[in-house]
Tab-separated table of C-alpha atoms in Angstrom:
chain	number	residue	atom	x	y	z
Z	1	MET	CA	13.974	-51.011	-90.577
Z	2	ALA	CA	12.047	-48.324	-88.910
Z	3	SER	CA	12.646	-47.679	-85.256
Z	4	HIS	CA	9.744	-48.460	-82.915
Z	5	ARG	CA	11.202	-46.553	-79.986
Z	6	ARG	CA	8.692	-44.209	-78.332
Z	7	PRO	CA	9.626	-40.498	-78.660
Z	8	LYS	CA	11.198	-38.909	-75.574
Z	9	ARG	CA	8.685	-36.830	-73.696
Z	10	PRO	CA	9.686	-33.280	-73.027
Z	11	SER	CA	10.704	-32.554	-69.545
Z	12	ARG	CA	8.316	-30.767	-67.084
Z	13	THR	CA	10.782	-27.687	-67.071
Z	14	ARG	CA	10.846	-27.359	-70.722
Z	15	VAL	CA	7.019	-27.482	-70.942
Z	16	THR	CA	6.884	-24.766	-68.254
Z	17	VAL	CA	9.269	-22.551	-70.133
Z	18	LEU	CA	7.388	-23.013	-73.341
Z	19	THR	CA	4.095	-22.357	-71.742
Z	20	ALA	CA	5.335	-19.115	-70.071
Z	21	THR	CA	6.852	-17.944	-73.376
Z	22	ALA	CA	3.639	-18.525	-75.335
Z	23	ALA	CA	1.636	-16.682	-72.652
Z	24	ALA	CA	3.952	-13.759	-72.736
Z	25	ALA	CA	3.752	-13.638	-76.500
Z	26	VAL	CA	-0.064	-13.616	-76.307
Z	27	ALA	CA	-0.069	-10.924	-73.683
Z	28	LEU	CA	2.218	-8.762	-75.792
Z	29	THR	CA	0.295	-9.266	-78.857
Z	30	SER	CA	-2.911	-8.377	-76.949
Z	31	GLN	CA	-1.403	-5.255	-75.451
Z	32	ALA	CA	-0.136	-4.181	-78.886
Z	33	ALA	CA	-3.538	-4.644	-80.293
Z	34	ASN	CA	-5.363	-2.827	-77.512
Z	35	ALA	CA	-2.804	0.027	-77.050
Z	36	ALA	CA	-4.422	3.424	-77.548
Z	37	PRO	CA	-2.922	5.157	-80.622
Z	38	LYS	CA	-0.820	8.213	-79.781
Z	39	PRO	CA	-3.087	11.339	-79.911
Z	40	THR	CA	-2.577	13.622	-82.836
Z	41	LYS	CA	-1.382	17.245	-82.566
Z	42	SER	CA	-5.062	18.451	-83.028
Z	43	GLU	CA	-6.369	16.059	-80.426
Z	44	VAL	CA	-3.520	17.238	-77.865
Z	45	LYS	CA	-4.384	20.878	-78.667
Z	46	GLU	CA	-8.096	20.244	-77.930
Z	47	GLN	CA	-7.337	18.508	-74.625
Z	48	VAL	CA	-4.880	21.197	-73.570
Z	49	ASP	CA	-7.442	23.894	-74.474
Z	50	LYS	CA	-9.962	22.191	-72.204
Z	51	LEU	CA	-7.399	21.939	-69.372
Z	52	TYR	CA	-6.730	25.733	-69.853
Z	53	GLN	CA	-10.407	26.459	-69.427
Z	54	GLU	CA	-10.548	24.360	-66.397
Z	55	ALA	CA	-7.376	26.185	-65.002
Z	56	GLU	CA	-9.114	29.478	-65.810
Z	57	ARG	CA	-12.221	28.481	-63.714
Z	58	ALA	CA	-9.933	27.629	-60.799
Z	59	THR	CA	-8.015	30.903	-61.376
Z	60	ASN	CA	-11.166	32.989	-61.140
Z	61	GLN	CA	-12.112	31.224	-57.983
Z	62	TYR	CA	-8.571	31.781	-56.618
Z	63	ASP	CA	-8.634	35.482	-57.535
Z	64	GLY	CA	-12.098	35.842	-55.860
Z	65	ALA	CA	-10.742	34.166	-52.716
Z	66	LYS	CA	-7.641	36.310	-52.836
Z	67	GLU	CA	-9.819	39.521	-53.118
Z	68	ASN	CA	-11.877	38.263	-50.127
Z	69	GLN	CA	-8.792	37.603	-48.134
Z	70	GLU	CA	-7.508	41.179	-48.659
Z	71	LYS	CA	-10.915	42.519	-47.769
Z	72	LEU	CA	-11.067	40.488	-44.527
Z	73	GLU	CA	-7.513	41.552	-43.670
Z	74	LYS	CA	-8.536	45.246	-43.866
Z	75	GLU	CA	-11.706	44.668	-41.845
Z	76	ILE	CA	-9.818	42.814	-39.186
Z	77	GLY	CA	-7.227	45.643	-39.082
Z	78	ARG	CA	-9.991	48.218	-38.608
Z	79	LEU	CA	-11.723	46.106	-35.976
Z	80	GLN	CA	-8.641	45.501	-33.958
Z	81	ASP	CA	-7.849	49.260	-34.016
Z	82	LYS	CA	-11.365	49.936	-32.816
Z	83	VAL	CA	-11.153	47.296	-30.073
Z	84	ALA	CA	-7.892	48.882	-28.859
Z	85	ARG	CA	-9.654	52.322	-28.737
Z	86	GLU	CA	-12.672	50.959	-26.955
Z	87	GLN	CA	-10.378	49.266	-24.411
Z	88	ASP	CA	-8.517	52.491	-23.731
Z	89	GLU	CA	-11.893	54.303	-23.087
Z	90	LEU	CA	-13.036	51.635	-20.865
Z	91	ASN	CA	-9.809	51.849	-18.909
Z	92	GLU	CA	-10.437	55.598	-18.580
Z	93	LEU	CA	-13.978	55.080	-17.277
Z	94	ARG	CA	-12.762	52.448	-14.731
Z	95	THR	CA	-10.022	54.919	-13.621
Z	96	GLY	CA	-12.791	57.486	-13.004
Z	97	LEU	CA	-14.785	55.125	-10.891
Z	98	GLY	CA	-11.521	54.262	-8.966
Z	99	ALA	CA	-11.023	57.989	-8.300
Z	100	MET	CA	-14.552	58.135	-7.115
Z	101	ALA	CA	-14.090	55.295	-4.737
Z	102	SER	CA	-10.749	56.876	-3.291
Z	103	GLU	CA	-12.604	60.113	-2.704
Z	104	GLN	CA	-15.384	58.288	-0.856
Z	105	TYR	CA	-12.734	56.449	1.183
Z	106	ARG	CA	-11.013	59.664	2.140
Z	107	SER	CA	-14.321	61.221	3.203
Z	108	GLY	CA	-15.354	58.404	5.431
Z	109	GLY	CA	-15.595	55.045	3.563
Z	110	ILE	CA	-16.518	53.613	0.230
Z	111	ASP	CA	-20.127	53.475	-0.631
Z	112	ALA	CA	-21.218	49.779	-0.561
Z	113	SER	CA	-22.675	49.961	-4.100
Z	114	VAL	CA	-19.326	51.274	-5.539
Z	115	GLN	CA	-17.332	48.754	-3.534
Z	116	LEU	CA	-19.525	45.975	-4.962
Z	117	PHE	CA	-18.915	47.358	-8.460
Z	118	LEU	CA	-15.201	47.441	-8.114
Z	119	SER	CA	-15.186	43.751	-7.193
Z	120	ALA	CA	-17.889	42.454	-9.530
Z	121	ASP	CA	-19.133	42.505	-13.137
Z	122	PRO	CA	-21.141	45.733	-13.639
Z	123	ASP	CA	-23.737	43.936	-15.825
Z	124	ASP	CA	-24.416	41.599	-12.976
Z	125	TYR	CA	-24.323	44.396	-10.486
Z	126	LEU	CA	-26.839	46.662	-12.396
Z	127	ASP	CA	-29.230	43.821	-12.640
Z	128	LYS	CA	-29.612	43.993	-8.819
Z	129	ALA	CA	-32.329	46.714	-8.819
Z	130	SER	CA	-32.235	46.862	-5.046
Z	131	THR	CA	-28.894	48.512	-5.029
Z	132	LEU	CA	-29.689	51.151	-7.595
Z	133	ASP	CA	-31.333	53.487	-4.952
Z	134	SER	CA	-27.973	53.758	-3.027
Z	135	LEU	CA	-26.223	55.201	-6.004
Z	136	SER	CA	-25.893	58.974	-6.742
Z	137	GLU	CA	-26.900	60.066	-10.236
Z	138	GLN	CA	-23.165	60.637	-11.044
Z	139	GLN	CA	-22.329	57.073	-9.886
Z	140	LEU	CA	-25.160	55.561	-11.828
Z	141	GLU	CA	-24.351	57.363	-14.967
Z	142	SER	CA	-20.647	56.332	-14.749
Z	143	LEU	CA	-21.544	52.660	-14.115
Z	144	LYS	CA	-23.954	52.741	-17.082
Z	145	LYS	CA	-21.223	54.078	-19.281
Z	146	VAL	CA	-18.801	51.293	-18.159
Z	147	GLN	CA	-21.610	48.727	-18.801
Z	148	ALA	CA	-22.293	50.057	-22.353
Z	149	LYS	CA	-18.573	50.213	-23.082
Z	150	GLN	CA	-17.975	46.568	-21.934
Z	151	ARG	CA	-20.911	45.286	-24.110
Z	152	THR	CA	-19.601	47.159	-27.162
Z	153	LEU	CA	-16.082	45.844	-26.612
Z	154	ALA	CA	-17.365	42.309	-26.276
Z	155	GLN	CA	-19.425	42.470	-29.559
Z	156	GLU	CA	-16.430	43.993	-31.412
Z	157	ARG	CA	-14.144	41.201	-30.052
Z	158	ALA	CA	-16.624	38.493	-31.123
Z	159	GLU	CA	-16.805	40.094	-34.626
Z	160	ALA	CA	-13.145	40.297	-34.970
Z	161	ALA	CA	-12.821	36.647	-33.879
Z	162	GLU	CA	-15.429	35.678	-36.567
Z	163	LYS	CA	-13.532	37.588	-39.252
Z	164	LEU	CA	-10.330	35.784	-38.275
Z	165	LYS	CA	-12.160	32.487	-38.660
Z	166	ASP	CA	-13.393	33.530	-42.120
Z	167	LEU	CA	-9.827	34.543	-43.028
Z	168	ALA	CA	-8.456	31.122	-41.996
Z	169	ASP	CA	-11.193	29.370	-44.145
Z	170	THR	CA	-10.244	31.778	-47.076
Z	171	ARG	CA	-6.621	30.850	-46.779
Z	172	THR	CA	-7.444	27.142	-46.803
Z	173	GLU	CA	-9.601	27.746	-49.981
Z	174	LEU	CA	-6.679	29.649	-51.570
Z	175	GLY	CA	-4.362	26.719	-51.080
Z	176	LYS	CA	-6.879	24.242	-52.609
Z	177	LYS	CA	-7.512	26.445	-55.670
Z	178	LYS	CA	-3.815	27.020	-56.203
Z	179	GLN	CA	-3.374	23.225	-56.177
Z	180	GLN	CA	-6.157	22.815	-58.703
Z	181	ILE	CA	-4.607	25.412	-60.981
Z	182	GLN	CA	-1.141	23.841	-60.750
Z	183	SER	CA	-2.477	20.417	-61.442
Z	184	LYS	CA	-4.371	21.418	-64.586
Z	185	LEU	CA	-1.429	23.350	-66.038
Z	186	SER	CA	0.846	20.414	-65.170
Z	187	LYS	CA	-1.408	18.029	-67.161
Z	188	ALA	CA	-1.426	20.476	-69.997
Z	189	ARG	CA	2.364	20.656	-70.061
Z	190	GLN	CA	2.575	16.800	-70.011
Z	191	LEU	CA	0.309	16.646	-72.953
Z	192	LEU	CA	2.298	19.145	-74.946
Z	193	ASN	CA	5.503	17.280	-74.034
Z	194	SER	CA	4.058	14.171	-75.570
Z	195	LEU	CA	4.298	15.993	-78.937
Z	196	THR	CA	7.490	16.301	-80.958
Z	197	ALA	CA	9.528	19.480	-80.735
Z	198	ALA	CA	8.366	20.335	-84.242
Z	199	GLU	CA	4.747	19.873	-83.377
Z	200	ARG	CA	5.094	22.066	-80.272
Z	201	GLN	CA	6.776	24.752	-82.303
Z	202	GLU	CA	3.898	24.600	-84.907
Z	203	ILE	CA	1.316	25.177	-82.147
Z	204	ALA	CA	3.349	28.147	-80.641
Z	205	ASP	CA	3.831	29.623	-84.160
Z	206	SER	CA	0.093	29.342	-84.793
Z	207	GLU	CA	-0.772	31.194	-81.667
Z	208	ALA	CA	1.812	33.956	-82.467
Z	209	ARG	CA	0.364	34.361	-85.956
Z	210	ALA	CA	-3.243	34.569	-84.647
Z	211	SER	CA	-2.205	37.293	-82.293
Z	212	ARG	CA	-0.207	39.382	-84.933
Z	213	SER	CA	-2.686	38.949	-87.691
Z	214	SER	CA	-5.705	39.891	-85.554
Z	215	ALA	CA	-4.395	43.379	-85.142
Z	216	GLY	CA	-4.560	44.382	-88.833
Z	217	ARG	CA	-6.861	41.937	-90.588
Z	218	VAL	CA	-10.030	41.908	-88.537
Z	219	ASP	CA	-13.139	43.572	-89.824
Z	220	LEU	CA	-14.881	45.212	-86.888
Z	221	GLY	CA	-17.571	46.958	-88.811
Z	222	ASN	CA	-18.665	50.534	-88.113
Z	223	GLU	CA	-20.737	49.820	-84.884
Z	224	ALA	CA	-21.028	52.689	-82.426
Z	225	ALA	CA	-19.611	52.014	-78.910
Z	226	ALA	CA	-21.932	51.472	-75.994
Z	227	SER	CA	-20.661	54.564	-74.272
Z	228	LYS	CA	-17.684	56.909	-74.154
Z	229	PHE	CA	-16.351	54.614	-71.359
Z	230	GLY	CA	-16.801	51.535	-73.545
Z	231	ALA	CA	-14.950	53.231	-76.417
Z	232	ALA	CA	-12.085	54.285	-74.170
Z	233	ALA	CA	-11.875	50.911	-72.663
Z	234	LEU	CA	-11.829	49.097	-75.989
Z	235	ASN	CA	-9.082	51.428	-77.285
Z	236	ALA	CA	-7.006	50.813	-74.249
Z	237	ALA	CA	-7.352	47.064	-74.576
Z	238	ALA	CA	-6.385	47.262	-78.254
Z	239	SER	CA	-3.139	48.939	-77.332
Z	240	GLN	CA	-2.227	45.722	-75.417
Z	241	ILE	CA	-2.628	43.324	-78.515
Z	242	GLY	CA	0.300	40.928	-78.595
Z	243	LYS	CA	0.993	40.955	-74.837
Z	244	PRO	CA	1.033	37.433	-73.249
Z	245	TYR	CA	-1.665	35.787	-71.179
Z	246	PHE	CA	-0.442	35.256	-67.518
Z	247	ARG	CA	-2.559	33.801	-64.761
Z	248	GLY	CA	-3.223	36.468	-62.291
Z	249	GLY	CA	-1.925	39.182	-64.661
Z	250	THR	CA	-3.423	42.740	-64.314
Z	251	GLY	CA	-1.086	44.583	-66.613
Z	252	PRO	CA	0.678	46.293	-67.945
Z	253	ASN	CA	3.048	43.537	-69.174
Z	254	SER	CA	0.688	40.547	-69.029
Z	255	TYR	CA	-2.973	39.831	-68.390
Z	256	ASP	CA	-5.429	37.163	-67.601
Z	257	CYS	CA	-8.978	37.622	-69.039
Z	258	SER	CA	-10.513	39.697	-66.226
Z	259	GLY	CA	-7.269	41.364	-65.609
Z	260	LEU	CA	-7.295	42.841	-69.056
Z	261	THR	CA	-11.024	43.990	-68.884
Z	262	GLN	CA	-10.414	45.556	-65.361
Z	263	TRP	CA	-7.131	47.353	-66.566
Z	264	ALA	CA	-8.925	48.589	-69.815
Z	265	TYR	CA	-11.805	50.159	-67.926
Z	266	ALA	CA	-9.441	51.634	-65.342
Z	267	GLN	CA	-7.774	53.532	-68.325
Z	268	ALA	CA	-11.317	54.778	-69.231
Z	269	GLY	CA	-11.755	56.107	-65.591
Z	270	VAL	CA	-14.072	53.396	-64.518
Z	271	GLY	CA	-13.355	50.949	-61.651
Z	272	ILE	CA	-14.740	47.433	-62.081
Z	273	THR	CA	-14.172	44.409	-59.966
Z	274	ARG	CA	-11.243	41.796	-60.350
Z	275	THR	CA	-12.898	38.554	-61.313
Z	276	THR	CA	-15.386	37.325	-63.939
Z	277	TYR	CA	-17.731	36.119	-61.144
Z	278	THR	CA	-17.965	39.790	-59.859
Z	279	GLN	CA	-17.715	41.670	-63.171
Z	280	VAL	CA	-20.947	40.072	-64.245
Z	281	ASN	CA	-22.598	42.514	-61.720
Z	282	ASP	CA	-20.684	45.572	-62.763
Z	283	GLY	CA	-23.314	46.761	-65.130
Z	284	ALA	CA	-26.657	45.841	-66.864
Z	285	ARG	CA	-26.931	42.446	-68.469
Z	286	ILE	CA	-27.763	42.347	-72.199
Z	287	GLY	CA	-28.200	39.663	-74.868
Z	288	MET	CA	-26.127	38.966	-77.931
Z	289	SER	CA	-28.221	41.074	-80.252
Z	290	GLN	CA	-27.773	44.140	-78.083
Z	291	LEU	CA	-23.979	44.008	-77.914
Z	292	LYS	CA	-22.053	47.150	-78.755
Z	293	PRO	CA	-18.256	47.826	-78.789
Z	294	GLY	CA	-16.889	48.107	-75.304
Z	295	ASP	CA	-19.458	45.766	-73.633
Z	296	LEU	CA	-18.155	42.962	-71.520
Z	297	VAL	CA	-18.891	39.589	-72.982
Z	298	PHE	CA	-18.959	36.381	-70.921
Z	299	PHE	CA	-18.360	32.834	-72.033
Z	300	ASN	CA	-18.308	29.295	-70.602
Z	301	ASN	CA	-20.581	29.736	-67.626
Z	302	THR	CA	-19.091	33.170	-66.918
Z	303	GLU	CA	-15.496	31.719	-66.550
Z	304	HIS	CA	-14.126	33.783	-69.345
Z	305	VAL	CA	-14.557	37.515	-70.208
Z	306	GLY	CA	-13.489	39.874	-72.994
Z	307	LEU	CA	-14.526	43.096	-74.586
Z	308	TYR	CA	-17.013	43.049	-77.600
Z	309	ALA	CA	-15.183	44.784	-80.406
Z	310	GLY	CA	-17.768	44.780	-83.188
Z	311	GLY	CA	-18.268	42.570	-86.203
Z	312	GLY	CA	-18.732	39.576	-84.025
Z	313	GLN	CA	-15.318	39.952	-82.675
Z	314	VAL	CA	-14.000	39.935	-79.074
Z	315	LEU	CA	-10.842	41.410	-77.797
Z	316	HIS	CA	-9.539	39.225	-74.950
Z	317	ALA	CA	-6.605	37.406	-73.232
Z	318	PRO	CA	-7.355	33.864	-74.214
Z	319	TYR	CA	-5.281	31.305	-72.185
Z	320	PRO	CA	-1.677	30.293	-71.263
Z	321	GLY	CA	0.558	30.335	-74.295
Z	322	ALA	CA	-1.620	32.846	-76.065
Z	323	TYR	CA	-1.567	36.544	-76.481
Z	324	VAL	CA	-4.052	39.384	-76.222
Z	325	ARG	CA	-5.988	39.397	-79.534
Z	326	TYR	CA	-9.249	39.698	-81.461
Z	327	GLU	CA	-11.071	36.408	-81.892
Z	328	SER	CA	-14.549	35.463	-83.393
Z	329	MET	CA	-17.192	34.892	-80.759
Z	330	SER	CA	-17.925	31.690	-82.521
Z	331	THR	CA	-14.591	30.085	-81.535
Z	332	ILE	CA	-14.292	31.216	-78.028
Z	333	GLY	CA	-16.876	29.009	-76.254
Z	334	SER	CA	-20.405	29.128	-75.039
Z	335	PHE	CA	-21.685	32.753	-74.980
Z	336	GLN	CA	-23.582	33.575	-71.693
Z	337	PHE	CA	-24.424	37.247	-71.860
Z	338	GLY	CA	-23.062	40.753	-72.163
Z	339	VAL	CA	-22.678	43.415	-69.492
Z	340	ARG	CA	-22.776	47.108	-70.288
Z	341	VAL	CA	-20.752	49.233	-67.954
Z	342	THR	CA	-22.012	52.772	-67.698
Z	343	GLY	CA	-19.456	54.310	-65.524
């Protein structure tokens, strides 16, 4: 005979455990379904290249601020030297007035006008026109010299103080740009570290092959150089093919993009500025159809620069992990314009 006993109801504890287990299983299944797939090697390379571009932008801004800092430090040094000289001259003028007062005292007392000057601001004193008649021509001339020297000294001290403030602001900007650069490069390293060792080696080998092969297999055509300076700069840069990109590098062992172009033109006997943002003004701007070997070429909102080599090729220092090499203009980025340096 079948039993008619009612089945035993599960305990509340057991129901809670089963419910929690089921919920966890659903959550894990959902996470697995929604988890982003691991980026491929080409996707990582694309993201890393973008970060390198952003780091290069911050590097250019850092280099510009660094250049400005050095300029300000020189200007402040000159101003401080000038202030010291002006102060010495002012002290000599005051000594002369003191000698004048002593002479008057020995001959019967100090002139009231000179006595007033020695105890008050000469600017305030000379404004009192009623006292001018009591001064001799020599005294008046001496007082005016002191007044002019004090005004000059005050202006120079104010200018030096303003330059010091600018310097403090520039140093703050340098710190921010350095953090930006480090942040971008750190993210790039993290992305590369997400790849296997074999994948990272493939990327490194690819960069090395691109640099080695660019020296002997690139067809540059037979275009005439923009000038003798352009030809010399291009030849100098070509001698650096295979040397590594390094942020802030200005040669001769490593380079960043504007460091290479500056170094190359220096070998041609032409001085150009340090950053891409200033090199855009180092010559006449030209369009793509006007480019000739030796011209500077700017990409990506003027954040990257190289030397036009002919045949649609650019000789440049690309980015971290790469080497000085020729590369097709079509693969570097968005072309902005060229600049022809005439010496």
